[in-house]
Short mmCIF file of C-alpha atoms in Angstrom, two decimals:
data_model
loop_
_atom_site.label_atom_id
_atom_site.label_comp_id
_atom_site.label_asym_id
_atom_site.label_seq_id
_atom_site.Cartn_x
_atom_site.Cartn_y
_atom_site.Cartn_z
CA MET A 61 7.57 -8.34 -3.58
CA GLY A 62 4.35 -10.21 -4.12
CA GLY A 63 2.12 -9.37 -7.02
CA ARG A 64 -0.10 -11.27 -9.39
CA MET A 65 0.89 -14.35 -11.36
CA ASP A 66 -0.84 -15.74 -14.44
CA PRO A 67 0.27 -19.35 -14.97
CA SER A 68 -1.56 -19.60 -18.31
CA PRO A 69 -2.02 -16.23 -20.06
CA THR A 70 -4.32 -17.78 -22.70
CA GLN A 71 -6.74 -18.94 -19.99
CA SER A 72 -9.00 -16.56 -18.10
CA GLY A 73 -9.62 -16.68 -14.34
CA ASP A 74 -6.51 -18.60 -13.26
CA GLU A 75 -4.57 -15.61 -11.92
CA GLU A 76 -3.41 -15.75 -8.31
CA ALA A 77 -1.45 -13.81 -5.71
CA THR A 78 2.24 -14.63 -5.39
CA GLY A 79 4.74 -14.32 -2.57
CA LEU A 80 7.70 -14.14 -4.94
CA VAL A 81 10.49 -11.74 -3.97
CA GLU A 82 13.22 -10.76 -6.42
CA LYS A 83 16.24 -8.53 -5.93
CA MET A 84 18.43 -6.71 -8.42
CA ASP A 85 22.21 -6.88 -8.44
CA ASN A 86 23.25 -3.37 -9.49
CA VAL A 87 26.79 -4.47 -10.37
CA ASN A 88 25.83 -6.88 -13.15
CA LYS A 89 22.34 -5.41 -13.74
CA SER A 90 20.51 -8.69 -13.27
CA TRP A 91 17.53 -9.86 -11.25
CA MET A 92 17.56 -12.98 -9.09
CA PRO A 93 15.20 -14.65 -6.62
CA ALA A 94 15.62 -13.50 -3.02
CA GLU A 95 16.66 -15.99 -0.37
CA THR A 96 13.20 -15.82 1.25
CA ASN A 97 9.75 -15.33 -0.27
CA MET A 98 6.78 -13.70 1.44
CA PRO A 99 5.09 -16.07 3.92
CA ILE A 100 1.61 -15.00 2.72
CA PRO A 101 1.08 -14.20 -0.98
CA GLN A 102 -0.05 -10.59 -1.42
CA GLN A 103 -1.17 -8.63 -4.49
CA TYR A 104 -2.07 -5.02 -5.24
CA CYS A 105 0.06 -3.94 -2.29
CA GLU A 106 2.58 -1.17 -1.66
CA ALA A 107 6.11 -1.35 -0.21
CA GLU A 108 8.32 1.18 1.61
CA LEU A 109 11.69 0.94 3.35
CA VAL A 110 11.93 2.18 6.96
CA GLY A 111 15.32 1.57 8.59
CA ASN A 112 16.32 -2.03 7.82
CA SER A 113 12.77 -3.22 7.17
CA ILE A 114 10.51 -3.26 4.13
CA TYR A 115 6.82 -2.82 4.95
CA ILE A 116 4.38 -4.41 2.48
CA ILE A 117 0.87 -3.06 3.05
CA GLY A 118 -2.52 -3.58 1.44
CA ASP A 119 -4.17 -6.38 -0.49
CA TRP A 120 -6.94 -6.82 -3.02
CA ASN A 121 -8.04 -10.26 -4.12
CA ARG A 122 -9.32 -9.54 -7.59
CA ASN A 123 -11.25 -12.41 -9.16
CA SER A 124 -11.05 -14.62 -6.04
CA ASN A 125 -13.84 -17.17 -6.00
CA PRO A 126 -15.50 -16.92 -3.57
CA TYR A 127 -14.51 -13.27 -3.17
CA GLU A 128 -12.06 -12.59 -0.33
CA SER A 129 -12.39 -9.10 1.12
CA PRO A 130 -9.12 -7.23 1.70
CA VAL A 131 -7.83 -7.17 5.27
CA GLY A 132 -5.16 -4.50 4.78
CA ARG A 133 -2.40 -7.01 5.48
CA VAL A 134 0.94 -5.75 6.81
CA GLN A 135 4.01 -7.95 6.28
CA ILE A 136 7.45 -6.76 7.38
CA TYR A 137 10.72 -8.02 5.93
CA ASN A 138 13.86 -7.35 7.97
CA ILE A 139 16.67 -7.16 5.41
CA THR A 140 19.45 -7.58 8.00
CA THR A 141 18.10 -10.77 9.58
CA ASP A 142 16.32 -12.10 6.44
CA THR A 143 13.15 -12.68 8.49
CA TRP A 144 9.46 -11.90 8.06
CA SER A 145 6.92 -10.76 10.65
CA ASN A 146 3.34 -9.51 10.59
CA GLY A 147 2.24 -6.03 11.56
CA THR A 148 -1.22 -4.89 12.62
CA SER A 149 -3.61 -4.99 9.66
CA MET A 150 -5.55 -1.88 8.65
CA PRO A 151 -8.53 -1.03 10.88
CA GLU A 152 -11.42 -3.51 10.60
CA ASN A 153 -13.56 -3.16 7.46
CA ASN A 154 -11.09 -0.61 6.06
CA GLY A 155 -8.53 -2.99 4.56
CA ARG A 156 -7.92 -2.40 0.88
CA GLY A 157 -5.47 -2.62 -1.94
CA LEU A 158 -4.55 -0.71 -5.09
CA GLY A 159 -4.03 2.38 -2.95
CA SER A 160 -0.77 4.25 -2.57
CA MET A 161 1.76 4.73 0.21
CA ALA A 162 4.50 7.21 1.11
CA LYS A 163 6.89 7.59 4.04
CA ILE A 164 7.55 10.58 6.29
CA GLY A 165 10.19 9.72 8.90
CA THR A 166 9.22 6.38 10.46
CA LYS A 167 5.51 6.74 9.61
CA LEU A 168 3.81 5.39 6.52
CA TYR A 169 0.77 7.00 4.90
CA TYR A 170 -1.62 4.74 3.00
CA ALA A 171 -4.25 6.58 0.96
CA GLY A 172 -7.06 5.64 -1.37
CA GLY A 173 -7.57 2.16 -2.74
CA ILE A 174 -10.47 -0.22 -3.31
CA ARG A 175 -12.24 -3.13 -1.58
CA SER A 176 -14.86 -4.53 -3.98
CA SER A 177 -14.15 -7.13 -6.65
CA THR A 178 -15.47 -4.73 -9.31
CA ALA A 179 -13.04 -1.93 -8.32
CA ASN A 180 -15.87 0.62 -8.34
CA ASP A 181 -15.47 1.78 -4.73
CA ALA A 182 -12.35 3.93 -4.67
CA THR A 183 -11.99 5.73 -1.34
CA ASN A 184 -10.51 9.04 -0.26
CA ARG A 185 -9.47 7.76 3.19
CA THR A 186 -5.92 8.21 4.45
CA TYR A 187 -4.33 6.29 7.32
CA GLU A 188 -1.02 6.70 9.10
CA TYR A 189 0.85 3.54 10.12
CA ASP A 190 3.30 4.13 12.97
CA THR A 191 6.12 1.62 12.39
CA GLU A 192 7.49 2.14 15.90
CA ASN A 193 4.18 1.40 17.67
CA ASN A 194 2.65 -0.93 15.06
CA SER A 195 -0.59 1.09 15.08
CA TRP A 196 -2.95 2.86 12.67
CA LEU A 197 -4.45 6.35 12.88
CA ARG A 198 -7.13 7.84 10.60
CA MET A 199 -5.95 11.06 8.96
CA ALA A 200 -7.70 13.73 6.88
CA ASP A 201 -9.38 12.42 3.73
CA MET A 202 -8.16 13.30 0.25
CA ASN A 203 -10.42 15.64 -1.73
CA GLN A 204 -11.24 12.93 -4.29
CA PRO A 205 -11.54 9.14 -3.98
CA ARG A 206 -8.90 7.40 -6.09
CA ALA A 207 -7.08 4.12 -6.66
CA SER A 208 -4.00 3.06 -8.61
CA PHE A 209 -2.15 6.35 -8.18
CA GLU A 210 1.13 7.62 -6.78
CA LEU A 211 1.55 9.18 -3.35
CA VAL A 212 4.82 11.09 -3.05
CA ASN A 213 6.47 12.82 -0.08
CA PHE A 214 8.20 16.07 -1.03
CA HIS A 215 9.41 18.22 1.88
CA ASP A 216 6.87 16.63 4.23
CA LYS A 217 3.95 17.28 1.89
CA LEU A 218 2.12 14.33 0.36
CA TYR A 219 1.16 14.58 -3.30
CA ALA A 220 -1.55 12.28 -4.73
CA ILE A 221 -0.95 12.04 -8.47
CA GLY A 222 -3.17 10.38 -11.09
CA GLY A 223 -5.30 7.32 -10.47
CA PHE A 224 -8.89 6.36 -11.16
CA GLN A 225 -12.32 6.46 -9.55
CA GLY A 226 -14.54 3.97 -11.36
CA SER A 227 -14.40 5.24 -14.94
CA GLN A 228 -13.05 8.69 -13.92
CA THR A 229 -9.28 9.20 -14.20
CA TRP A 230 -7.25 11.99 -12.58
CA ASN A 231 -4.32 13.63 -14.29
CA ARG A 232 -3.38 16.47 -11.97
CA PRO A 233 -1.65 16.31 -8.59
CA VAL A 234 -3.35 17.17 -5.35
CA SER A 235 -1.08 18.10 -2.44
CA TYR A 236 -1.54 17.58 1.27
CA THR A 237 0.46 19.14 4.05
CA HIS A 238 1.97 16.63 6.47
CA LEU A 239 -0.97 15.54 8.62
CA ARG A 240 -1.01 14.71 12.31
CA ALA A 241 -3.67 13.85 14.83
CA HIS A 242 -4.21 16.03 17.88
CA GLU A 243 -6.58 14.56 20.44
CA THR A 244 -9.69 13.52 18.48
CA SER A 245 -9.49 16.09 15.70
CA LEU A 246 -7.18 16.41 12.72
CA HIS A 247 -5.09 19.48 11.95
CA LEU A 248 -2.87 20.49 9.08
CA VAL A 249 0.67 21.18 10.22
#
């Protein structure tokens, strides 16, 4: 879903976001275009399935001219009805892409990512997106800022694995216990 398209690989600077959606037929092991593409092209985003809906979150507009800051776009594809809707974008001035996302129950956790066109501003911020209430909540920060990494849920613990921070790369996992907000402070559960 979405991604980056390069119409002319021998030419520099012509890359653009795409709204292309493909699906795989597991019977004959072949890919085909989906019936419906994304309404708004989105790149450097993450996707997770919750119930009958796929949530596509995050955006980074690398090489846009003039530069377009990420808004933390949320697009929701309902597989059953073959329809798209928009969710609430990430909190203002905190939208980003090239982060990572994992699911615990009906909540999505988006961590890390970047905003600047130079990709030198990896963050350690973590947000929870409540799919039932269409709302965001700031959670505890990761120990290290990172982008382009994996966030995995294993027994309600989130593991941030790999990634980069400017020129620094990470090769060992960092685990987080399932996080929840209580009043105005954050606690580990």
